[in-house]
mmCIF file of C-alpha atoms in Angstrom:
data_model
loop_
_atom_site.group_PDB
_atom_site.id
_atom_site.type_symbol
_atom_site.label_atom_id
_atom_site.label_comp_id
_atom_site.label_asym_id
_atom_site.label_seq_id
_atom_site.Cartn_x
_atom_site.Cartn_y
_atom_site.Cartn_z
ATOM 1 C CA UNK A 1 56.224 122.326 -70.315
ATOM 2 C CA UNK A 2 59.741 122.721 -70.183
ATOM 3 C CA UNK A 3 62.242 120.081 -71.570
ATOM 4 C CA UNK A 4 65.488 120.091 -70.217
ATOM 5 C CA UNK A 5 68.660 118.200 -70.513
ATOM 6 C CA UNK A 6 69.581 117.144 -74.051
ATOM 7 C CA UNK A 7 73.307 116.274 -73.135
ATOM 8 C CA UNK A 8 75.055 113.801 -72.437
ATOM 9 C CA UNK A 9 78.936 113.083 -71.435
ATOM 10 C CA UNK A 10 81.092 110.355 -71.891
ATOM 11 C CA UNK A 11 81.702 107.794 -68.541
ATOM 12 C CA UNK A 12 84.876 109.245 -67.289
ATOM 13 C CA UNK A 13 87.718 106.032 -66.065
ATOM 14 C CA UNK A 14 88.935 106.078 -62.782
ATOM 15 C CA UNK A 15 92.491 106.032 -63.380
ATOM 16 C CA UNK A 16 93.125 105.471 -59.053
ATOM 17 C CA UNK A 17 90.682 102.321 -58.864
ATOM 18 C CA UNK A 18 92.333 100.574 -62.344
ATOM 19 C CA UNK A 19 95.943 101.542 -61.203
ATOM 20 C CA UNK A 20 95.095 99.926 -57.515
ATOM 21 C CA UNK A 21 93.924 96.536 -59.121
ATOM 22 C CA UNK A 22 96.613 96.049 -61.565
ATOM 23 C CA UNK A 23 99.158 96.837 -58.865
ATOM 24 C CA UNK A 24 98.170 94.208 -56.753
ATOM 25 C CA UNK A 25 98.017 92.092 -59.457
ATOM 26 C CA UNK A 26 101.425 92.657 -60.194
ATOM 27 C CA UNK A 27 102.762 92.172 -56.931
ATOM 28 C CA UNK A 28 101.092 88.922 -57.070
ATOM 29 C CA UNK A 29 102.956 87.845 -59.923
ATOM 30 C CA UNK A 30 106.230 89.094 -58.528
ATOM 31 C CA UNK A 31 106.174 87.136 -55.864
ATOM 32 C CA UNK A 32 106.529 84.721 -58.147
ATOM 33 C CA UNK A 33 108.613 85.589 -60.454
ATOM 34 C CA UNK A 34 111.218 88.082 -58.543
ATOM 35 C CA UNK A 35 112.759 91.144 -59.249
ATOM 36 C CA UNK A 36 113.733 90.897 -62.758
ATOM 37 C CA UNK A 37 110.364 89.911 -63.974
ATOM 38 C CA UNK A 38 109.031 92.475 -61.635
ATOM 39 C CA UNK A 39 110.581 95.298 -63.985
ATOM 40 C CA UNK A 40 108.938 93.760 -67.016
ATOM 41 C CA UNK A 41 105.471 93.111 -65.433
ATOM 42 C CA UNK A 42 105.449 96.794 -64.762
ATOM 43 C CA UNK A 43 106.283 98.324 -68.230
ATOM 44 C CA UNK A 44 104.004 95.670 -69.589
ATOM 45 C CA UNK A 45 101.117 96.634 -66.931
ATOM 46 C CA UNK A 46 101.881 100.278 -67.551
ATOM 47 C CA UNK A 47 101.799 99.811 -71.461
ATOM 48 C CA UNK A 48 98.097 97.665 -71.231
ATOM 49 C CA UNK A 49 97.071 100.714 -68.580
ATOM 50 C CA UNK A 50 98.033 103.279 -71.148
ATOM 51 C CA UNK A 51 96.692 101.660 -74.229
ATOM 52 C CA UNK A 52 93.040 101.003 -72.386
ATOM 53 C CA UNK A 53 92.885 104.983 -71.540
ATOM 54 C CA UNK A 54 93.986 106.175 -74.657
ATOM 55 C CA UNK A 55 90.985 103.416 -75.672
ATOM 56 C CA UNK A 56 88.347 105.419 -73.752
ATOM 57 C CA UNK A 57 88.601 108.497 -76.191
ATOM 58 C CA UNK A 58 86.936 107.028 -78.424
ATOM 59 C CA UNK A 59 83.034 108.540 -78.797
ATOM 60 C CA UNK A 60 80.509 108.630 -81.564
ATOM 61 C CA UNK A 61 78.524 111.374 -82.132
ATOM 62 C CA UNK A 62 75.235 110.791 -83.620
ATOM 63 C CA UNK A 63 73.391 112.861 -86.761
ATOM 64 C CA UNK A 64 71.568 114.836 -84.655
ATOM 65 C CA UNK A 65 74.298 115.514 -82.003
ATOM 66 C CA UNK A 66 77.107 118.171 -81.510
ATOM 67 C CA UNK A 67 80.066 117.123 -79.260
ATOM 68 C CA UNK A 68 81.517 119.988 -77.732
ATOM 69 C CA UNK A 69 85.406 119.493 -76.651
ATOM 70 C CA UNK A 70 87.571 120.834 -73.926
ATOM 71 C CA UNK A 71 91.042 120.542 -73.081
ATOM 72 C CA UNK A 72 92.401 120.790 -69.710
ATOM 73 C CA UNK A 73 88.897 122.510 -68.834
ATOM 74 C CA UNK A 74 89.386 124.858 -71.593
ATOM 75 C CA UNK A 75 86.710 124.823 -74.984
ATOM 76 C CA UNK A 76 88.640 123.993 -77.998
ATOM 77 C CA UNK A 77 86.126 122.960 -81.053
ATOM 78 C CA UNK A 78 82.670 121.583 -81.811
ATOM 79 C CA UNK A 79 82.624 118.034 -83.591
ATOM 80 C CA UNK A 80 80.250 116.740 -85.959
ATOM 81 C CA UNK A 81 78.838 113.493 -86.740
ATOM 82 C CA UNK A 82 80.379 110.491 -87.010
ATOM 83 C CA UNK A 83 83.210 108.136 -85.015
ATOM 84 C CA UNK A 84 86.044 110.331 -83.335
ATOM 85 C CA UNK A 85 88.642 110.267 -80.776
ATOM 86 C CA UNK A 86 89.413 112.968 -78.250
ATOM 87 C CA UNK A 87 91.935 112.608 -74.885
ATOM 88 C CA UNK A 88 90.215 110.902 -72.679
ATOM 89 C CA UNK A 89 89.650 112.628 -69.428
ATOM 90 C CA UNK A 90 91.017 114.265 -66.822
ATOM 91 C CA UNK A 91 93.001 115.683 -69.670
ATOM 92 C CA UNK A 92 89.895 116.293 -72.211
ATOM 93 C CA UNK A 93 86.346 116.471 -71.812
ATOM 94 C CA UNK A 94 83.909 115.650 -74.575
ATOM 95 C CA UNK A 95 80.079 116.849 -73.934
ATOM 96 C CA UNK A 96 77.347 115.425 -76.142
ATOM 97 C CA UNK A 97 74.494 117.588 -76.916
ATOM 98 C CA UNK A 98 71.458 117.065 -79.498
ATOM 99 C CA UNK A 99 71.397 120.473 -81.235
ATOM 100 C CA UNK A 100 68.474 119.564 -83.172
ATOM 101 C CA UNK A 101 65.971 119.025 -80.423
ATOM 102 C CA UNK A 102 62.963 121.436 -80.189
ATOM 103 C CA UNK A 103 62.569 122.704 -76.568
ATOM 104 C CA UNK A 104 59.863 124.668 -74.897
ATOM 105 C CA UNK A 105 59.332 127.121 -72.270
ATOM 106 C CA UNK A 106 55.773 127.908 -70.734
ATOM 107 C CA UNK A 107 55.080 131.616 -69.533
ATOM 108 C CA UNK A 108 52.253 132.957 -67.401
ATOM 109 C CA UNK A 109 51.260 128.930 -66.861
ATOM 110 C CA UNK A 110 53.213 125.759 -65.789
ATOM 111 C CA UNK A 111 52.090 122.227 -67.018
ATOM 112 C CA UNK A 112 52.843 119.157 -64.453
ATOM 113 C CA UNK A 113 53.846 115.903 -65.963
ATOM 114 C CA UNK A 114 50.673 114.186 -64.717
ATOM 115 C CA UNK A 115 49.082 117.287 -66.728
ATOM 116 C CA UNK A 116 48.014 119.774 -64.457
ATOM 117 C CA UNK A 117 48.363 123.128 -65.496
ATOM 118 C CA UNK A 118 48.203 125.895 -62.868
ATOM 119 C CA UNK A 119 48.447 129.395 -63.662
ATOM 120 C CA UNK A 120 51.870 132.105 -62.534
ATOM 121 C CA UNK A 121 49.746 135.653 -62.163
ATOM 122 C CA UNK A 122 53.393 136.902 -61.125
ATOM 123 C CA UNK A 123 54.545 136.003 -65.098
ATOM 124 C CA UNK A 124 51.284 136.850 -66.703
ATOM 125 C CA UNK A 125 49.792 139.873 -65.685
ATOM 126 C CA UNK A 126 51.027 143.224 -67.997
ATOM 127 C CA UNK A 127 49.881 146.658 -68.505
ATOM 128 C CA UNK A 128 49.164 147.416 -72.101
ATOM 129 C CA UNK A 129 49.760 150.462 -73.884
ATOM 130 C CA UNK A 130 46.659 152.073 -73.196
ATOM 131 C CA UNK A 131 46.915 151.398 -69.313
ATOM 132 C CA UNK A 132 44.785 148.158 -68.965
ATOM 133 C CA UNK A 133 46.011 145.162 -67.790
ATOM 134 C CA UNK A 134 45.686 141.442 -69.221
ATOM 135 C CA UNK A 135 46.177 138.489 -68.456
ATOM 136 C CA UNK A 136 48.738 136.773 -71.362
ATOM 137 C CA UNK A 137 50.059 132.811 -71.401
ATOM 138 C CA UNK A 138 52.869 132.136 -74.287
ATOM 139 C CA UNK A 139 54.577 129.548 -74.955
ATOM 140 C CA UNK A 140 58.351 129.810 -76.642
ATOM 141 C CA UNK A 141 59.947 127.106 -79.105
ATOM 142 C CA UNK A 142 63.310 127.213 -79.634
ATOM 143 C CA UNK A 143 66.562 125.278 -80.211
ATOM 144 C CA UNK A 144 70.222 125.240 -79.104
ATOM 145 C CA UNK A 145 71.831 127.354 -81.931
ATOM 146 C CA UNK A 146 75.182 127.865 -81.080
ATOM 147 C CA UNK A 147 76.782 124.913 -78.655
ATOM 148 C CA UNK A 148 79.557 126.687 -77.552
ATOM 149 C CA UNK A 149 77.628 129.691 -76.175
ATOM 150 C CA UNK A 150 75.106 127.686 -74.821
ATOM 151 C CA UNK A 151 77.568 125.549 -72.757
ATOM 152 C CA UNK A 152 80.158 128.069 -71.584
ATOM 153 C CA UNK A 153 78.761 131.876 -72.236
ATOM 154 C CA UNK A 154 76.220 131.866 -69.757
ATOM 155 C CA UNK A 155 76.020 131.095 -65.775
ATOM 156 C CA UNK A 156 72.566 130.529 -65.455
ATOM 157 C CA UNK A 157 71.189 129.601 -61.613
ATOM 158 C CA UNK A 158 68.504 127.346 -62.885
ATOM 159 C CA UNK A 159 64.615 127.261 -62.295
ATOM 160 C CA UNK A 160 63.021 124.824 -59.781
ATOM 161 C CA UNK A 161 59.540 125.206 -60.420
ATOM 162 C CA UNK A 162 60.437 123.849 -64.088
ATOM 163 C CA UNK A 163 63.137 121.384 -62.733
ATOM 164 C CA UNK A 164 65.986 123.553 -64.776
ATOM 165 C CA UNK A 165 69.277 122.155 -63.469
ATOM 166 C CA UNK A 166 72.121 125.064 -62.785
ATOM 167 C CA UNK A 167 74.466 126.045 -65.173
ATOM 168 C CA UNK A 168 72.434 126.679 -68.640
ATOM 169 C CA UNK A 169 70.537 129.181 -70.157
ATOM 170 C CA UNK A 170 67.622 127.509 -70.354
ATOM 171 C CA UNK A 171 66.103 128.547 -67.088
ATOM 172 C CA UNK A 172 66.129 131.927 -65.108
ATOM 173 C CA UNK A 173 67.940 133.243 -68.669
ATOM 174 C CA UNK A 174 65.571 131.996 -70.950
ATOM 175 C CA UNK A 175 62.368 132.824 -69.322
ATOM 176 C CA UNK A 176 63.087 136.764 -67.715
ATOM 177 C CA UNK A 177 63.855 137.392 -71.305
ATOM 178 C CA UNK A 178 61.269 135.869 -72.841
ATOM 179 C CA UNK A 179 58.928 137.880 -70.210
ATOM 180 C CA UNK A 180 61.099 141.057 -70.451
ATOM 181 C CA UNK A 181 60.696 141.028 -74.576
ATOM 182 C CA UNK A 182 56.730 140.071 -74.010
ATOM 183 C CA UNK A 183 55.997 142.933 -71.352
ATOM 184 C CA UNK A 184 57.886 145.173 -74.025
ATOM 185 C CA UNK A 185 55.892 144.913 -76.979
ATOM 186 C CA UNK A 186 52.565 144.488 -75.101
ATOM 187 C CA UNK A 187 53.449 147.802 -73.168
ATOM 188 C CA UNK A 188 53.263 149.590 -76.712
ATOM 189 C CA UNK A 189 49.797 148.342 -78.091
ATOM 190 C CA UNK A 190 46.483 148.378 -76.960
ATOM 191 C CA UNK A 191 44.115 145.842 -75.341
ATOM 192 C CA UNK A 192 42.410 145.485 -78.482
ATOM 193 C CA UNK A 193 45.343 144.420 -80.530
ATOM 194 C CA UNK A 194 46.556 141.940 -77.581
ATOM 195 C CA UNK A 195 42.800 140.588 -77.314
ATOM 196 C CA UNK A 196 41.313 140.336 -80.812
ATOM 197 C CA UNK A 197 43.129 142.002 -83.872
ATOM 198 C CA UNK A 198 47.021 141.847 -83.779
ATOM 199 C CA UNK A 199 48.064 138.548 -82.185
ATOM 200 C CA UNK A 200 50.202 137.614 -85.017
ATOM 201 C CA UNK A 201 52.084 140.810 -84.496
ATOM 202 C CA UNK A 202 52.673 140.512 -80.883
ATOM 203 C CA UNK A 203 54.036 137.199 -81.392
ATOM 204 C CA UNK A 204 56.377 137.999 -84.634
ATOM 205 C CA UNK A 205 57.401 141.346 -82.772
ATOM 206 C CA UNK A 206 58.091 139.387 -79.624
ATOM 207 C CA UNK A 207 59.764 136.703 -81.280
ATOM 208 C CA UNK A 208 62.123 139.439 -82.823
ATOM 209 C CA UNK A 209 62.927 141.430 -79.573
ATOM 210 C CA UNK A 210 63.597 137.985 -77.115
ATOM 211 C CA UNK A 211 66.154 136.823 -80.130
ATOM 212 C CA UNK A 212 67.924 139.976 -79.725
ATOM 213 C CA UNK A 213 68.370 139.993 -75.609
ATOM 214 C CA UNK A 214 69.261 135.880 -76.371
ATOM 215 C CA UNK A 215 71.673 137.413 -78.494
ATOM 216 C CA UNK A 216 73.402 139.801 -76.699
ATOM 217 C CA UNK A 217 73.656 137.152 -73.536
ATOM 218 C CA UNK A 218 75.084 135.083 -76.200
ATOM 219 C CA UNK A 219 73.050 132.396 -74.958
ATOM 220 C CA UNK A 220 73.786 130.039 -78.165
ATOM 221 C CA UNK A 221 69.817 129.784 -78.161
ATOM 222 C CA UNK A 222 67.735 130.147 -81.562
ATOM 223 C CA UNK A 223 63.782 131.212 -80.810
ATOM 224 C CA UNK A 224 61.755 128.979 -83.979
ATOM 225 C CA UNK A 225 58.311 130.335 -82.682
ATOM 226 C CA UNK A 226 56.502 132.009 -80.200
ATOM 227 C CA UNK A 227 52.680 131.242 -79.597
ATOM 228 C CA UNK A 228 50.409 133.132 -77.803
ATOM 229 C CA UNK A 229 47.902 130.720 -75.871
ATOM 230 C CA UNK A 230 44.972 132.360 -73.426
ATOM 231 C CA UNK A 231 45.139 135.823 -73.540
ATOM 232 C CA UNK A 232 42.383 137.421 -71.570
ATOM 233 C CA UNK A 233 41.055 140.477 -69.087
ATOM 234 C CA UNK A 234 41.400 139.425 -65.614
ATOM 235 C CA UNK A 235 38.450 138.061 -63.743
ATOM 236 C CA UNK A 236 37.288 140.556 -61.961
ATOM 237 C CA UNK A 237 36.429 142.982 -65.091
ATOM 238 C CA UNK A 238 36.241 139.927 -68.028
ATOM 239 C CA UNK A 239 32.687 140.310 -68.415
ATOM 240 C CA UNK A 240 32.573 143.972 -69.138
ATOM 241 C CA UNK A 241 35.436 142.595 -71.871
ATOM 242 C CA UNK A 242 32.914 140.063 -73.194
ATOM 243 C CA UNK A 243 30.408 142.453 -73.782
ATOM 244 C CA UNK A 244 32.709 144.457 -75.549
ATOM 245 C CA UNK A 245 34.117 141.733 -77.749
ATOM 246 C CA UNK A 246 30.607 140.350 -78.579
ATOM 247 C CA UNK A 247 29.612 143.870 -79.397
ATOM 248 C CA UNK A 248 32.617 143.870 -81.832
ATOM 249 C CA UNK A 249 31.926 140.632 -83.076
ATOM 250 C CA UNK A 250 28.125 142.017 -83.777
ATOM 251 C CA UNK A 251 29.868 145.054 -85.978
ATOM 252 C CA UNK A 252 31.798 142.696 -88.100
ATOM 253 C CA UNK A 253 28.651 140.681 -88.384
ATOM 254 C CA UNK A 254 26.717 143.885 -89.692
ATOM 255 C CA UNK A 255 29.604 144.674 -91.784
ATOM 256 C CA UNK A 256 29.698 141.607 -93.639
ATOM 257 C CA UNK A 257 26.266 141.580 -94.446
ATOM 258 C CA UNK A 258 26.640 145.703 -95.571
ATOM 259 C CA UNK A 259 29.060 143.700 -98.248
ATOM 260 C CA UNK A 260 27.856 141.205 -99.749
ATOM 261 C CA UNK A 261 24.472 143.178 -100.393
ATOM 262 C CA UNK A 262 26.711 145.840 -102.210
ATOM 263 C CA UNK A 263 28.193 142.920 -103.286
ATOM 264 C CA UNK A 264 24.866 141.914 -104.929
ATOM 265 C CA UNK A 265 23.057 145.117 -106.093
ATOM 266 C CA UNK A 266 26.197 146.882 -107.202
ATOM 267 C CA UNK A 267 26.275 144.657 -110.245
ATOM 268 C CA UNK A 268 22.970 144.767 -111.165
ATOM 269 C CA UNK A 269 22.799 148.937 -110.612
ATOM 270 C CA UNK A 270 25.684 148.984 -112.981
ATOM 271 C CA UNK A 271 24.452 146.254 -115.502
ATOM 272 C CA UNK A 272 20.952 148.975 -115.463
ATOM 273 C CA UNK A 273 22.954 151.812 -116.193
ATOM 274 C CA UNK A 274 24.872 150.517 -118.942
ATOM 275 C CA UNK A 275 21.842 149.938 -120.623
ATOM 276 C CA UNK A 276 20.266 153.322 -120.060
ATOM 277 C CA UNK A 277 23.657 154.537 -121.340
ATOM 278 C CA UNK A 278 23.471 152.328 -124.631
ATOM 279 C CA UNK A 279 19.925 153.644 -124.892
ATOM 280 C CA UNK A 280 20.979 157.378 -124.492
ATOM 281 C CA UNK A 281 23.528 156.935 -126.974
ATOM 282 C CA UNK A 282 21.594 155.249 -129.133
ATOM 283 C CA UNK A 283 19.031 158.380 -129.149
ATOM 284 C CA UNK A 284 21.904 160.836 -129.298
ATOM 285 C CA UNK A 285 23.064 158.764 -132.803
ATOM 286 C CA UNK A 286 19.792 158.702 -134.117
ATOM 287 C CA UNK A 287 19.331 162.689 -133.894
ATOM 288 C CA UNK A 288 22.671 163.241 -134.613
ATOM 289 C CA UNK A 289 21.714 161.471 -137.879
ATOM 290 C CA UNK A 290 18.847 163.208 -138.335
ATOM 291 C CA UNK A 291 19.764 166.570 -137.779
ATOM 292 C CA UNK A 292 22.640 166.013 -140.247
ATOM 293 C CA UNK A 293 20.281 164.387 -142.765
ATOM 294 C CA UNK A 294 18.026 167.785 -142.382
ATOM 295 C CA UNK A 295 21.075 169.874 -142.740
ATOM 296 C CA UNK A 296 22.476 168.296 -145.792
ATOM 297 C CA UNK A 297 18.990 168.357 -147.172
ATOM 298 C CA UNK A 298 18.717 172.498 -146.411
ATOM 299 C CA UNK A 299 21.845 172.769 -147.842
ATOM 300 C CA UNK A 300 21.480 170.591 -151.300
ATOM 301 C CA UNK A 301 17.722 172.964 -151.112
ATOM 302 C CA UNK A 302 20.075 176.234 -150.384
ATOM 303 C CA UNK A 303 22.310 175.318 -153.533
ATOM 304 C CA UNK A 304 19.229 174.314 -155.523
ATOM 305 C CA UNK A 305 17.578 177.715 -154.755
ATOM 306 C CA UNK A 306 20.527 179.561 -155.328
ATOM 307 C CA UNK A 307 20.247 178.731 -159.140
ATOM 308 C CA UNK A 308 16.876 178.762 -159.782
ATOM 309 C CA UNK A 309 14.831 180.879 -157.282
ATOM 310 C CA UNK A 310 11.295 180.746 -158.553
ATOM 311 C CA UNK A 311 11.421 177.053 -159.339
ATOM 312 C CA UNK A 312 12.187 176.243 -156.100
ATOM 313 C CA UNK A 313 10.333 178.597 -154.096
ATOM 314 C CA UNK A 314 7.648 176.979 -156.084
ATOM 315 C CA UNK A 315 8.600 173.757 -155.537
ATOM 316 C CA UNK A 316 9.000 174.092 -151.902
ATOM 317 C CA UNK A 317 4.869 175.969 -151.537
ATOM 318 C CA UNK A 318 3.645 172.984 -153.268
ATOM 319 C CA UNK A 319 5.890 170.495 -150.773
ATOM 320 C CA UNK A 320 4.405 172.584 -147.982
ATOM 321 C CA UNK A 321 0.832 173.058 -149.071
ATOM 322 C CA UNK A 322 0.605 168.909 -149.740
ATOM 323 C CA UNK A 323 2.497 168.146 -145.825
ATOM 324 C CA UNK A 324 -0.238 171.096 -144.702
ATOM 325 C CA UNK A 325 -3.433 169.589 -146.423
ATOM 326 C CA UNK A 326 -2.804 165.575 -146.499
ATOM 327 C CA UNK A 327 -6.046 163.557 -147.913
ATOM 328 C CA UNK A 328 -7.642 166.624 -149.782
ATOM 329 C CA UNK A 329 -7.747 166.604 -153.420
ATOM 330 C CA UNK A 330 -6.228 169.793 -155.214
ATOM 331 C CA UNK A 331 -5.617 171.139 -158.480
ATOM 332 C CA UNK A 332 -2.885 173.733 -159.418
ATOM 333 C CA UNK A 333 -3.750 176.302 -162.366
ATOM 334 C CA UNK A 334 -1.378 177.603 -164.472
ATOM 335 C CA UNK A 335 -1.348 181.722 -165.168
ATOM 336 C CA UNK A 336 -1.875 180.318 -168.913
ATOM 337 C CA UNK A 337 -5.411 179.704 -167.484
ATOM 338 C CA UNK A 338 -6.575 182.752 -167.139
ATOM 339 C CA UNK A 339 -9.257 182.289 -164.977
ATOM 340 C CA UNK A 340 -10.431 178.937 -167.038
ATOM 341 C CA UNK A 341 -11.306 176.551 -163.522
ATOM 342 C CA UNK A 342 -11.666 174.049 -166.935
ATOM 343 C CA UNK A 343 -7.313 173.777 -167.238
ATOM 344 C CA UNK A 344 -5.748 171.947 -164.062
ATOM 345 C CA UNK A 345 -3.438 169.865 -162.735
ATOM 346 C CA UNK A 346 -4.159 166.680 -160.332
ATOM 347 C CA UNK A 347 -1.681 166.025 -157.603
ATOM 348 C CA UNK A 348 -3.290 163.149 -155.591
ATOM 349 C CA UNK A 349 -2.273 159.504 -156.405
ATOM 350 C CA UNK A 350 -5.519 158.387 -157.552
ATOM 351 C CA UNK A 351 -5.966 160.437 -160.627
ATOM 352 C CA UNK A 352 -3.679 160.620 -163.669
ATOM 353 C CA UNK A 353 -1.712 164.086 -164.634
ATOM 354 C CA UNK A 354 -3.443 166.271 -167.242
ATOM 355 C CA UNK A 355 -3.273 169.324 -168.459
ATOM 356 C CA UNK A 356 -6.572 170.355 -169.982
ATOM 357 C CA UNK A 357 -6.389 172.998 -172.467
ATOM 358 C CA UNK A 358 -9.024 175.231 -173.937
#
């Protein structure tokens, strides 16, 4: 709901009322006295008469208060805290304001004082970007920023629905721009984003716009926050909306639970093909190994062949007949033999190497 007022101004004296009593006061006392202490009543009453107005300039202005002084009708400075004295009036004019009050303005709903909040279609209804319309309540926080712009910058005709006295911004002012910056940005997003997924933005991007039109009113008025309350389809098509956010609501659902199952198997898919990596590497070292222990050995065969041919082609038939015929006994003859069966040589484990002789 609303708050207004905030100000206060000092109890003007009536001069007429003060000067009327001491004057008959005086001629009381002259008729007693006669005309020479007539002349010196007088100065004296018009000495005590001067001294108890210049008295009534004296105001305080408390820690959370601006006072806001004119002269002659005109605005001359702002005063801070503390004990001061300004002419008193008609001549000056002091107005006491508490700049530090937060105030609030309802749009698209209006709360009674016993409580009673009844809807304004007029304020809430807007067209969003995508041509639907919605139904959207805000409510607008804000402070007096500047006092002097806020007192004398701007005529405002007041608001009687929110009891918003004449004179002050905080009324017609305050609330066609605040509906003006509202209608603006929701005019340039879709339903969606007004229903479900960009509230914040609507309310930092309305924030933004209604400080700017506050600004170039020079209102003196500083927005601190903007709050979007019920925002919703209007009756006559809001279930067709529910469906659609429940629907939406169903998606996010699904989507969530898509997640955390990748969530849970992607770990374990990648912990399972680490260690098929480990193992194919693994392999891939062990044949690299031995192919290279099978190359060396050709080669270290190669250079052994190379210097003696029929020793090692020798060597190499006997390797090859003993792989070929495992678990057989043999015997190699020599050429000494000739033909003697009697002169061999043993090459199993079990039996000692002789060579027999003739």
């Amino acid at each position: 709901m609303f708050e207004p007022g905030g100000s206060r101004q000092q109890p003007e004296i009536k001069v007429e009322e003060i000067i009327n009593k001491i004057g008959a006061g005086i001629g009381r006392v002259a008729q007693r006295f006669g005309g020479g202490g007539m002349k010196i009543i007088g100065l004296g009453a018009i000495l005590l008469l001067t001294l108890l107005w210049l008295g009534t300039g004296v105001y305080t202005v408390g820690p959370r208060e601006r006072a806001a002084l004119q002269l002659f009708g005109a605005f001359q400075t702002i005063q801070g805290p503390g004990l001061h004295w300004y002419f008193p009036g008609p001549i000056g004019k002091k107005t006491i304001v508490d700049v530090m009050n937060t105030r609030s303005m309802e749009l698209g709903f209006f709360t009674t004082a016993t409580g009673t909040v009844t809807d304004q279609s007029e304020e809430a209804l807007m067209i969003t970007g995508d041509l639907n319309i919605v139904n959207v309540q805000m409510v607008v926080q804000y402070k007096i920023g500047d006092l002097e712009k806020y007192l004398f910058r701007v005529d405002d005709p007041g608001e009687t629905l929110r009891d918003v006295q004449p004179g002050l911004p905080d009324g017609r002012t305050l609330k066609d721009a605040t509906e003006a910056s509202l209608r603006q940005v929701v005019g340039q997003r879709s339903i969606d984003d007004i229903l479900v997924t960009r509230r914040e933005e609507v309310e930092s991007d309305t924030s933004i716009k209604l400080q700017e039109i506050l600004d170039e009113y020079e209102a003196g008025l500083q927005i601190l926050n903007v709050a979007l309350q019920t925002v919703r389809p209007p009756d006559e098509v809001r279930a067709a909306f529910d469906d659609v956010v429940n629907a939406r609501v169903d998606k996010e659902s699904r989507i969530n639970e898509a997640n955390a199952y990748e969530q849970d198997r992607l770990p374990k898919a990648q912990g399972e093909a680490r260690v098929i990596i480990q193992g194919a590497e693994a392999f891939k070292a062990e044949k690299v190994a031995i192919a290279t222990g099978e190359a060396d050995r050709f080669d270290s065969v190669l250079e052994e062949y190379n210097k003696s041919k029929e020793v090692t082609r020798q060597r190499l038939y006997l390797e090859a007949m003993e792989e070929i015929l495992p678990g057989v006994r043999k015997f190699v003859l020599t050429e000494d033999a000739n033909g003697n069966l009697l002169q061999f040589l043993p090459l199993t484990d079990d039996a000692d190497v002789k060579v027999v002789e003739p």
